[in-house]
Amino acid sequence: MSYQARKGDSDLSSRPLMNEQSEQAPNFHTDSGLGIDSVYTPEDVNGPDYGDKVGEPGEFPFTRGVYPSMYRGRLWTMRQYAGYATPQESNLRYRYLLDHGQTGLSVAFDLPTQTGYDSDHLLSKGEVGKVGVPIDTLDDMEALFSGIPLDKVSTSMTINATGPILLALYEAVARKQGVASEDIRGTTQNDILKEYFARGTYIFPPRPSMRLVTDVFAYCAERLPNWNTISISGYHMREAGANAVQELAFTFADAIAYVEAAVAVGLKVDDFCPRLSFFFVAQNDLFEEAAKFRAARRMWATIMRDRFGAKDPRSMMLRFHTQTAGAALTAQQPDINIVRTTLQALAAVLGGTQSLHVNSRDEALALPTEASARLSLRTQQILAHESGVADTVDPLAGSYYVESLTDRLEQEAWDYLKRIDDMGGAIAAIEEGFQAQEINDAAYQYQREIEAEERIVVGVNRFQTDEPPLEGIMRIDPDQAKLQVERLTKVKAGRDNGVTEASLKRLGEVARGNENTMPALLECVEAYASLGEICDLLRGVFGEQAEMGDL
Amino acid sequence: MTTNVDVIRVLVAKPGLDGHDRGAKIIARALRDAGMEVVYTGIRQTPQMIVEAALQEDVDVVGLSILSGAHMELFPQIAEGLREAGLGDVVLVAGGIIPQQDRDALHKLGVDRIFGPGATLKEIVEFVESVVAERRRAAP
């Protein structure tokens, strides 16, 4: 029997046990709504350009992976996102994770640090140390990395509006440790555009914010050659409700805007694009997610080569971090989250991620306890060392289904991207509220599908169990915030205020002009200017962004 | 009053610095689809801003959404502010990541109902409709 006959066969006598009526639903579709056939065959993938589209690992268009040997050469970096209470407490958690075999750090900052307020600000009340570590001055940053040699670990920092300041603080700590700037390795998320429609920690309006982003690109190209200057993120869009196609399209629309902004200020693509990195979610649909990562690599390679004329293959290589989906965690029956995150992490590894965070069982309720965080790390270690999935490159290649899904996700994302291009690009679309509206619509639709039981969420709308509330969740002691404020007061009292004020004055001049802001920021943080002082000054120069979009 | 007095008016608010607004927006839309008049404040609202908005919009219900863990500091200020502004009869509802362990204390401070993860839109809409009807019957 030919493949075609098997696929679309209307003669049911040839397969008496499998007539169409026996299927559980009239239609099957992926998490993002792409229709799924009952079976996939070479007809679905074997177009004339198959070889060119998939290619070899480590070669354009990098569908199969950015490196020839992938995990056989080096495993992904196991990087659990952590930070809470105070720099001292967070430092203990980092050392604990490193002691248990974690291979890189990932810093979570509290909301005042992310939105540019000191711990003693009125708006910081109740928020200090809650969702991450508070950083007010260089003194805090030194405590955060105390005993952790910055030439030995790589550090990812989830920080955006204040990203350039935290990068300056990190470099300042390295200098204090005697580590040369060119030897520090890590990533600042520094992806401001998605903050306006998916994450909410913006400070300044989009256009001056773009200048700060490109300042980091230029500064690092010259001084921090091993720093990933940005992590262009689809993760938060998806958490806010977007589907996989929107995640790809909106992320690349943002990426294009960053490259265009940098080119507009005179940077050359092959000088800064090799240090651009990405960040995606691993959601529940195993094959769709693995296909998404493959499609993402092919799209980025194509964008860089064909749209921006990159010549250096490293400019075309999409390197990315993955985190399992916070929005997929359930507060009900927390232990089943371990199963969910394991499958999601598997998708990330099958998709060729460069680094990974696995969420913890208790994270629908609180920050993870030490034991939960260790279990997440162990999940990664089992995938890496026991499951065998890391032993060959891109093991799903050639699957009729996965190749077909890869093609379809790519095509749908190109179509979406064209709509944003036609609107004038990501920033224009943000200013019109386009992405926010699309995401809000998708999120509302998703919730209605759960309530109509068109989507099954185990433990939520099916298979519920009566259970007592989870005991032993992580609590942040409110006294820790008081300690943090006391420390800030002490630092301000102990510094040479003349030097601090001079550094801030210089930053103001630079911000009003066209010079790169990074050297002036480094001078400010080394003079123990606080993050809030620096941001207040920049608010005065750049203005503040009001919320955009509607429900 | 030019507004239809029968229509339930709701303020959906995001106190604190938390940017997670997916839940707040979904709830706001569901209440609107159920025929209520809904005002959504947007993110980063101080307790004072929320109380002022409740006063200006003359609402029956204030719904707070928070996922950052700052609820124990912020919710009492909002409940107190509403009382001080003469809005003690406004129904105060909350949702987000609020551990079971904190709920009794919040109820005592004046939060009428807390909806956790997994609460359905149907159950939230029905609660708002019934509690507002009850308050209106009780009002002089």
XYZ file of C-alpha atoms in Angstrom:
691
model
C 0.000 0.000 0.000
C 1.335 3.458 -0.867
C 1.756 6.117 1.792
C -0.903 8.208 0.121
C -3.365 5.365 0.244
C -2.713 4.748 3.879
C -3.126 8.393 4.750
C -6.264 9.423 2.940
C -7.767 6.031 2.351
C -11.526 6.097 2.016
C -11.742 2.363 1.549
C -12.296 1.340 5.123
C -12.287 -2.340 4.263
C -8.497 -2.218 4.117
C -8.360 -1.333 7.827
C -11.495 -2.641 9.432
C -10.452 -1.863 12.992
C -9.760 1.832 12.402
C -12.694 3.659 10.913
C -12.984 7.406 11.423
C -15.872 7.117 13.856
C -13.653 5.392 16.349
C -11.591 8.537 17.022
C -12.243 10.387 20.265
C -12.793 13.807 18.718
C -13.800 15.144 15.300
C -10.563 17.156 15.113
C -7.202 17.027 16.762
C -5.026 20.081 17.030
C -1.821 21.231 18.680
C -1.764 23.483 21.708
C -1.554 26.435 19.295
C -4.495 25.239 17.242
C -2.737 23.713 14.226
C -4.750 20.774 12.877
C -3.192 17.329 13.294
C -3.722 14.486 10.819
C -4.127 10.940 12.057
C -0.849 9.864 10.503
C 2.137 11.549 8.831
C 4.080 10.125 5.919
C 7.008 11.134 3.689
C 4.443 12.996 1.563
C 4.213 15.556 4.349
C 7.890 16.414 4.399
C 9.654 15.173 1.309
C 9.553 18.305 -0.801
C 12.460 18.982 -3.167
C 14.056 21.361 -0.655
C 13.967 18.990 2.292
C 17.744 18.661 2.533
C 18.285 22.418 2.374
C 15.646 23.153 4.970
C 16.896 20.661 7.513
C 20.593 20.531 6.693
C 23.325 19.370 9.023
C 23.779 20.324 12.673
C 26.102 23.298 12.967
C 25.368 24.463 9.434
C 22.930 26.887 7.880
C 19.972 26.999 8.469
C 20.806 25.268 11.784
C 17.441 23.503 11.971
C 19.132 20.530 13.637
C 21.159 22.539 16.126
C 23.740 25.295 16.269
C 26.704 23.013 16.968
C 27.809 19.907 15.046
C 28.017 17.638 18.080
C 25.468 19.337 20.354
C 25.204 17.606 23.761
C 27.829 15.005 22.868
C 30.283 17.897 22.944
C 28.794 19.726 25.937
C 25.556 19.357 27.839
C 23.191 22.279 28.158
C 23.840 24.601 31.103
C 21.653 23.717 34.076
C 20.610 27.081 35.358
C 17.917 27.272 38.034
C 16.426 30.750 38.436
C 16.791 31.882 42.042
C 16.868 34.928 44.272
C 14.862 36.154 47.254
C 14.878 37.993 50.597
C 18.372 39.530 50.676
C 21.664 39.259 48.776
C 23.085 37.223 51.669
C 20.241 34.666 51.635
C 20.344 34.390 47.859
C 24.100 33.859 47.931
C 23.519 30.828 50.157
C 21.009 29.393 47.661
C 23.457 29.890 44.768
C 26.211 28.093 46.617
C 23.801 25.291 47.500
C 22.800 24.849 43.858
C 26.417 24.953 42.667
C 27.320 22.372 45.316
C 24.596 20.107 43.913
C 25.933 20.175 40.396
C 24.290 23.228 38.865
C 26.516 24.582 36.102
C 25.492 28.247 35.861
C 23.702 30.911 37.881
C 20.423 32.612 37.085
C 19.506 35.636 39.169
C 15.918 36.640 39.941
C 15.600 40.265 41.062
C 12.775 41.672 43.137
C 10.270 44.064 41.581
C 11.728 47.305 43.000
C 15.107 46.383 41.461
C 13.402 45.579 38.159
C 11.408 48.807 38.081
C 14.110 51.141 39.349
C 13.202 51.842 42.968
C 15.367 51.521 46.058
C 14.223 49.257 48.878
C 13.223 52.267 50.978
C 10.925 53.785 48.334
C 7.187 54.052 49.041
C 6.357 51.898 46.012
C 8.708 49.165 47.254
C 6.647 48.555 50.361
C 5.756 44.881 50.565
C 7.752 44.001 47.452
C 11.336 43.959 48.771
C 12.855 40.500 48.389
C 9.542 38.886 47.408
C 9.984 37.651 43.830
C 13.749 37.974 43.741
C 16.779 39.496 45.379
C 16.883 43.247 46.135
C 19.908 45.116 44.792
C 20.287 48.732 45.840
C 24.009 49.332 45.568
C 27.321 47.684 44.698
C 27.512 46.566 48.322
C 24.522 44.248 47.686
C 25.991 42.924 44.457
C 29.253 42.089 46.231
C 27.326 40.168 48.888
C 25.303 38.337 46.223
C 28.425 36.920 44.577
C 30.542 36.589 47.685
C 32.757 33.506 47.415
C 31.640 32.852 43.819
C 34.497 33.532 41.385
C 33.073 35.350 38.380
C 35.706 34.000 36.010
C 34.485 30.444 36.777
C 30.697 30.663 36.515
C 28.411 32.129 33.908
C 25.516 34.193 35.219
C 22.205 34.976 33.621
C 20.324 37.971 34.983
C 16.618 38.441 34.333
C 16.727 42.194 34.228
C 15.411 44.550 31.578
C 14.651 48.229 32.198
C 17.526 48.339 34.691
C 19.612 45.785 32.770
C 22.447 48.177 31.871
C 22.801 49.140 35.564
C 22.933 45.515 36.710
C 25.484 44.734 34.010
C 27.615 47.626 35.300
C 27.238 46.260 38.844
C 28.301 42.789 37.708
C 31.344 44.125 35.939
C 32.191 46.196 39.022
C 32.070 43.085 41.242
C 34.308 41.230 38.784
C 36.810 44.080 38.917
C 36.762 43.971 42.711
C 37.435 40.233 42.522
C 40.356 40.900 40.198
C 38.619 39.290 37.227
C 39.195 40.983 33.874
C 36.078 42.310 32.160
C 36.736 40.256 29.036
C 36.617 37.079 31.102
C 33.119 37.459 32.540
C 30.467 35.276 30.939
C 26.723 35.522 31.181
C 23.572 37.168 29.924
C 21.478 40.211 30.706
C 17.890 39.752 29.533
C 17.886 43.429 28.494
C 14.833 42.825 26.290
C 12.715 45.876 26.943
C 10.236 45.560 24.085
C 8.353 42.565 25.450
C 7.989 44.375 28.784
C 5.492 46.759 27.188
C 3.078 44.010 26.237
C 3.905 40.863 28.159
C 5.825 41.406 31.386
C 5.291 44.920 32.680
C 8.633 46.008 34.163
C 9.314 48.935 31.830
C 10.372 52.328 33.145
C 11.132 54.636 30.206
C 9.286 54.962 26.874
C 10.302 52.520 24.095
C 12.543 54.799 22.070
C 14.980 55.990 24.780
C 14.908 52.433 26.124
C 16.131 51.198 22.759
C 19.106 53.485 23.070
C 20.055 51.877 26.387
C 19.785 48.457 24.731
C 22.028 49.388 21.836
C 24.476 51.043 24.250
C 24.892 47.624 25.859
C 25.445 46.011 22.438
C 28.161 48.505 21.555
C 29.830 48.457 24.963
C 30.007 44.677 25.134
C 31.278 44.344 21.561
C 34.231 46.405 22.717
C 34.739 45.392 26.357
C 32.812 42.243 27.296
C 33.287 39.852 24.369
C 31.865 36.860 26.246
C 28.690 38.551 27.418
C 25.316 37.781 25.836
C 24.040 41.321 25.519
C 20.356 40.424 25.324
C 18.039 37.470 25.691
C 15.197 38.192 23.302
C 12.289 36.557 25.009
C 9.167 34.831 23.852
C 8.740 33.177 27.231
C 6.703 35.922 28.855
C 4.450 36.393 25.836
C 3.493 32.764 26.092
C 2.997 33.028 29.845
C 0.714 36.004 29.206
C -1.402 33.879 26.871
C 0.189 33.831 23.403
C 0.398 30.598 21.414
C 3.552 29.074 19.902
C 3.127 30.842 16.565
C 2.713 34.221 18.270
C 5.698 33.460 20.487
C 7.887 32.980 17.420
C 6.488 35.908 15.462
C 6.502 38.487 18.260
C 9.968 37.445 19.433
C 11.484 37.774 15.982
C 9.658 41.067 15.408
C 11.386 42.351 18.554
C 14.717 40.862 17.462
C 14.464 42.599 14.099
C 13.740 45.900 15.870
C 16.871 45.521 18.015
C 19.093 44.714 15.047
C 17.658 47.624 13.068
C 18.187 49.999 16.008
C 21.787 48.897 16.400
C 22.492 49.184 12.673
C 20.921 52.661 12.747
C 23.475 53.827 15.318
C 26.315 52.494 13.218
C 26.991 48.999 14.556
C 27.869 46.280 12.063
C 25.724 43.163 12.260
C 28.598 40.715 12.480
C 30.125 42.736 15.330
C 27.160 42.400 17.710
C 24.781 39.710 16.426
C 26.916 36.754 17.548
C 26.177 37.873 21.152
C 22.387 38.055 20.761
C 20.609 35.212 22.512
C 17.001 34.096 22.930
C 14.659 32.750 25.563
C 11.645 30.530 24.931
C 9.154 28.568 26.971
C 8.750 24.800 26.914
C 4.995 24.340 27.212
C 2.969 21.138 27.385
C 2.656 20.067 23.752
C 5.826 17.983 23.439
C 6.102 17.733 19.658
C 4.878 21.213 18.912
C 7.422 22.677 21.320
C 10.331 20.615 19.984
C 9.308 21.631 16.451
C 9.061 25.270 17.554
C 12.708 25.342 18.627
C 13.761 23.826 15.299
C 11.624 26.313 13.364
C 13.041 29.173 15.456
C 16.614 28.307 14.497
C 15.758 28.158 10.816
C 13.876 31.458 10.933
C 16.637 33.335 12.707
C 19.310 32.065 10.345
C 17.169 33.164 7.410
C 16.447 36.590 8.916
C 20.100 37.264 9.622
C 21.410 36.085 6.275
C 18.709 37.386 3.972
C 17.341 40.432 5.744
C 20.480 41.769 7.396
C 23.172 40.358 5.137
C 25.145 38.730 7.947
C 28.277 36.916 6.787
C 29.518 35.413 10.058
C 27.660 32.123 10.721
C 27.663 32.961 14.442
C 25.346 35.882 13.658
C 22.878 33.367 12.220
C 23.034 30.877 15.088
C 20.029 31.062 17.385
C 21.270 30.194 20.867
C 18.547 30.058 23.488
C 17.628 29.463 27.089
C 14.459 27.561 27.929
C 12.260 27.584 31.001
C 9.369 25.243 31.569
C 5.960 26.900 31.637
C 4.981 28.645 34.847
C 1.447 29.063 33.540
C 1.084 25.281 33.139
C 1.747 24.627 36.829
C -1.298 23.857 38.925
C -1.853 24.766 42.547
C -3.982 21.625 42.728
C -2.074 18.382 43.382
C 1.353 20.092 43.260
C 3.252 16.824 42.849
C 1.862 16.283 39.354
C 3.754 19.405 38.293
C 6.901 17.297 38.484
C 5.544 15.156 35.655
C 4.543 18.177 33.613
C 7.886 19.900 33.964
C 9.759 16.721 33.095
C 7.886 16.463 29.787
C 8.416 20.149 29.102
C 12.122 19.867 29.870
C 12.281 16.900 27.505
C 10.844 19.091 24.737
C 13.543 21.691 25.420
C 16.324 19.116 25.218
C 14.873 17.482 22.106
C 14.700 21.010 20.688
C 18.392 21.653 21.329
C 18.347 24.289 24.067
C 21.636 25.800 25.297
C 20.459 26.200 28.884
C 17.467 25.188 30.927
C 15.479 26.028 34.033
C 12.938 23.484 35.259
C 10.127 24.938 37.380
C 9.373 23.405 40.749
C 6.296 21.594 41.976
C 5.316 24.320 44.445
C 5.716 27.354 42.188
C 1.997 27.901 41.582
C 1.913 28.730 45.287
C 5.210 30.390 46.196
C 8.895 30.544 45.354
C 10.417 27.056 45.442
C 11.829 25.664 48.634
C 15.412 24.431 48.637
C 14.205 20.823 48.332
C 11.922 21.668 45.386
C 14.705 23.525 43.602
C 16.992 20.518 44.038
C 14.335 18.215 42.596
C 14.162 20.433 39.509
C 17.920 20.228 39.131
C 17.757 16.446 39.527
C 15.134 16.319 36.763
C 17.653 17.939 34.442
C 20.384 15.580 35.561
C 18.206 12.521 34.850
C 17.459 13.807 31.363
C 21.152 14.480 30.792
C 22.693 11.351 32.259
C 20.053 8.607 32.345
C 17.450 9.092 29.622
C 19.778 8.837 26.631
C 18.049 11.753 24.862
C 21.269 13.776 24.831
C 23.334 11.081 23.153
C 22.649 11.972 19.546
C 21.968 15.250 17.792
C 18.370 16.256 17.019
C 16.848 12.785 17.406
C 13.431 13.910 16.133
C 14.727 14.925 12.693
C 13.128 12.874 9.986
C 9.966 12.291 11.976
C 7.271 12.963 9.410
C 5.142 14.632 12.052
C 7.847 16.779 13.641
C 9.275 17.920 10.308
C 5.795 18.785 9.116
C 5.037 20.700 12.318
C 8.361 22.531 12.040
C 7.437 23.681 8.531
C 3.939 24.738 9.511
C 4.962 26.670 12.618
C 7.583 28.448 10.561
C 5.116 29.341 7.801
C 2.459 30.581 10.223
C 5.054 32.656 12.085
C 6.346 34.221 8.832
C 2.775 35.225 7.966
C 2.299 36.854 11.366
C 5.664 38.564 11.158
C 4.659 40.059 7.829
C 1.625 41.647 9.472
C 3.893 43.305 12.030
C 6.295 44.427 9.290
C 3.343 45.939 7.449
C 2.421 47.882 10.591
C 5.903 49.385 10.644
C 7.649 46.857 12.874
C 7.543 45.840 16.512
C 7.714 49.286 18.107
C 4.951 50.728 15.955
C 2.843 47.643 16.672
C 3.490 48.002 20.418
C 2.476 51.650 20.297
C -0.784 50.581 18.659
C -1.322 47.922 21.316
C -1.359 45.155 18.701
C 0.628 42.438 20.487
C -1.105 43.124 23.816
C -4.511 42.788 22.178
C -3.617 39.570 20.365
C -2.249 38.064 23.575
C -5.243 39.155 25.659
C -7.613 37.605 23.143
C -5.677 34.345 23.114
C -5.533 34.208 26.922
C -9.276 34.753 27.262
C -10.018 32.145 24.621
C -7.745 29.657 26.400
C -9.497 30.177 29.730
C -12.910 29.702 28.132
C -11.739 26.461 26.551
C -10.699 25.185 29.967
C -14.064 26.102 31.435
C -15.888 24.448 28.539
C -13.685 21.384 29.093
C -12.456 21.602 25.523
C -9.033 21.564 27.160
C -8.354 19.115 29.920
C -6.113 20.241 32.769
C -5.498 17.328 35.104
C -6.443 18.202 38.650
C -8.228 21.413 37.601
C -11.196 20.531 35.390
C -10.792 16.736 35.475
C -9.409 14.192 37.896
C -9.674 16.472 40.926
C -8.790 15.205 44.389
C -9.740 16.667 47.738
C -6.530 17.636 49.410
C -5.300 19.762 52.305
C -3.310 22.920 51.452
C 0.370 22.273 50.738
C 2.444 22.639 53.873
C 5.971 23.965 54.052
C 5.854 26.460 51.199
C 8.514 29.130 51.070
C 7.771 32.284 53.074
C 9.846 35.458 52.959
C 10.375 36.892 56.423
C 9.233 40.558 56.320
C 12.084 41.461 58.704
C 14.511 40.757 55.872
C 13.181 43.834 54.060
C 13.931 45.959 57.109
C 17.500 44.661 57.143
C 17.818 45.529 53.481
C 16.671 49.113 54.099
C 19.090 49.429 57.021
C 21.935 48.247 54.821
C 21.075 50.807 52.157
C 21.006 53.584 54.746
C 24.401 52.481 56.018
C 25.934 52.405 52.531
C 24.654 55.881 51.782
C 26.053 57.175 55.081
C 29.448 55.550 54.494
C 30.131 56.592 50.895
C 31.867 59.731 49.672
C 28.814 61.695 48.583
C 30.880 64.189 46.595
C 32.155 61.388 44.361
C 28.681 59.862 44.051
C 27.102 63.159 43.069
C 29.819 63.886 40.512
C 29.250 60.477 38.914
C 25.502 61.086 38.707
C 26.056 64.517 37.206
C 28.273 62.981 34.552
C 25.621 60.334 33.799
C 23.031 63.063 33.336
C 25.232 64.782 30.760
C 25.844 61.556 28.895
C 22.144 60.614 28.941
C 21.178 63.981 27.494
C 23.794 63.610 24.752
C 24.683 60.722 22.443
C 27.633 59.067 24.147
C 27.387 55.469 25.325
C 25.822 55.422 28.785
C 27.619 52.278 30.001
C 30.950 53.817 31.123
C 29.063 56.507 33.046
C 26.837 53.866 34.661
C 29.919 51.911 35.714
C 31.325 55.056 37.285
C 28.060 55.639 39.180
C 27.801 52.137 40.595
C 31.470 52.125 41.602
C 30.771 55.359 43.484
C 27.978 53.455 45.291
C 25.180 55.443 43.703
C 22.005 53.470 44.309
C 19.864 51.949 41.600
C 16.993 54.228 42.611
C 19.172 57.339 42.384
C 20.371 56.347 38.931
C 16.847 55.583 37.705
C 15.399 58.791 39.126
C 18.011 60.732 37.210
C 17.264 58.822 33.991
C 13.503 59.255 34.482
C 14.172 62.976 34.498
C 15.989 62.744 31.163
C 13.979 60.065 29.322
C 10.522 60.376 30.871
C 8.328 57.566 32.139
C 6.147 55.185 30.195
C 2.450 54.935 30.990
C 0.640 51.650 30.447
C -0.463 51.006 26.866
C -3.298 48.978 25.458
C -6.597 47.915 26.928
C -8.240 44.734 28.146
C -27.363 59.293 38.489
C -27.350 58.785 34.775
C -26.012 55.255 34.944
C -28.283 52.282 35.132
C -28.498 51.621 38.850
C -29.081 47.930 38.302
C -25.802 47.379 36.518
C -23.054 46.087 38.766
C -19.957 48.279 38.682
C -16.581 46.705 39.288
C -13.038 48.050 39.610
C -10.367 45.481 38.755
C -7.044 46.638 40.164
C -3.388 45.561 40.187
C -1.732 46.797 43.398
C 2.036 46.872 43.781
C 4.768 46.525 41.173
C 3.646 43.138 39.840
C 3.273 43.014 36.056
C 1.389 39.704 35.838
C -1.907 40.941 34.466
C -3.187 37.911 32.557
C -5.585 36.908 35.324
C -6.831 40.424 36.037
C -7.592 41.042 32.384
C -9.384 37.727 31.946
C -11.548 38.385 35.011
C -12.299 41.921 33.856
C -13.413 40.631 30.494
C -15.537 37.857 31.954
C -17.337 40.287 34.265
C -17.925 42.621 31.343
C -19.250 39.755 29.233
C -21.613 38.985 32.121
C -23.107 42.475 31.712
C -21.224 44.376 34.390
C -19.499 47.735 33.943
C -15.816 47.107 34.522
C -12.971 49.548 34.982
C -9.466 48.091 34.855
C -6.777 50.221 36.504
C -3.724 48.790 34.758
C -0.609 47.716 36.636
C 1.469 49.402 39.375
C -1.293 50.959 41.436
C -0.696 52.205 44.956
C -3.408 51.576 47.598
C -4.294 55.282 47.446
C -4.757 55.177 43.665
C -7.068 52.196 43.990
C -9.200 53.818 46.688
C -9.498 57.007 44.639
C -10.520 55.073 41.554
C -13.139 53.154 43.545
C -14.542 56.444 44.800
C -14.576 58.139 41.413
C -16.073 55.193 39.588
C -18.701 54.617 42.279
C -18.219 50.863 42.198
C -19.986 48.045 43.994
C -16.967 45.774 43.916
C -13.189 46.131 43.996
C -11.278 43.116 42.670
C -7.572 42.953 43.483
C -5.100 40.747 41.640
C -1.597 40.154 42.932
C 1.016 37.489 42.303
C 4.110 39.043 43.838
C 3.505 38.107 47.469
C 2.985 41.683 48.655
C -0.679 41.100 49.563
C -0.186 41.144 53.337
C 1.261 44.646 53.142
C -0.973 46.094 50.434
C -4.425 44.602 50.967
C -4.892 45.909 54.522
C -4.012 49.416 53.324
C -6.630 49.173 50.593
C -9.318 47.803 52.926
C -8.551 50.553 55.431
C -8.497 53.215 52.720
C -11.896 52.141 51.431
C -13.386 52.349 54.922
C -11.871 55.779 55.499
C -13.298 56.981 52.184
C -16.755 55.895 53.261
C -16.705 52.875 50.978
C -16.955 50.293 53.719
C -19.869 48.598 51.947
C -17.908 48.011 48.734
C -17.292 44.292 48.215
C -13.571 43.532 48.289
C -12.518 40.457 46.319
C -8.981 39.197 45.718
C -7.212 36.707 43.505
C -3.713 35.592 42.593
C -1.064 33.735 44.538
C -2.358 34.038 48.069
C -1.385 31.131 50.291
C -4.109 29.424 52.291
C -2.193 30.359 55.430
C -2.777 34.089 54.830
C -6.465 33.923 54.047
C -7.986 34.060 57.531
C -5.997 37.157 58.383
C -7.079 38.840 55.149
C -10.736 38.020 55.732
C -10.502 39.577 59.195
C -8.977 42.704 57.652
C -11.950 43.110 55.354
C -11.355 41.030 52.232
C -14.725 39.428 51.490
C -13.594 36.622 49.256
C -10.324 35.214 47.894
C -10.238 33.200 44.694
C -7.193 31.011 44.196
C -5.708 29.398 41.094
C -8.264 27.133 39.413
C -11.281 29.254 40.346
C -13.646 29.382 37.372
C -14.979 32.508 35.724
C -18.478 31.164 36.259
C -17.965 30.856 39.984
C -16.478 34.368 40.211
C -19.293 35.953 38.169
C -21.935 34.182 40.252
C -20.315 35.251 43.493
C -20.154 38.890 42.435
C -23.779 38.860 41.273
C -25.067 37.283 44.454
C -23.015 39.299 46.920
C -23.923 42.596 45.266
C -27.609 41.635 45.239
C -27.329 40.807 48.918
C -25.650 44.122 49.788
C -28.209 46.062 47.806
C -31.048 44.343 49.638
C -29.387 45.120 52.953
C -28.732 48.771 52.098
C -31.204 51.281 53.538
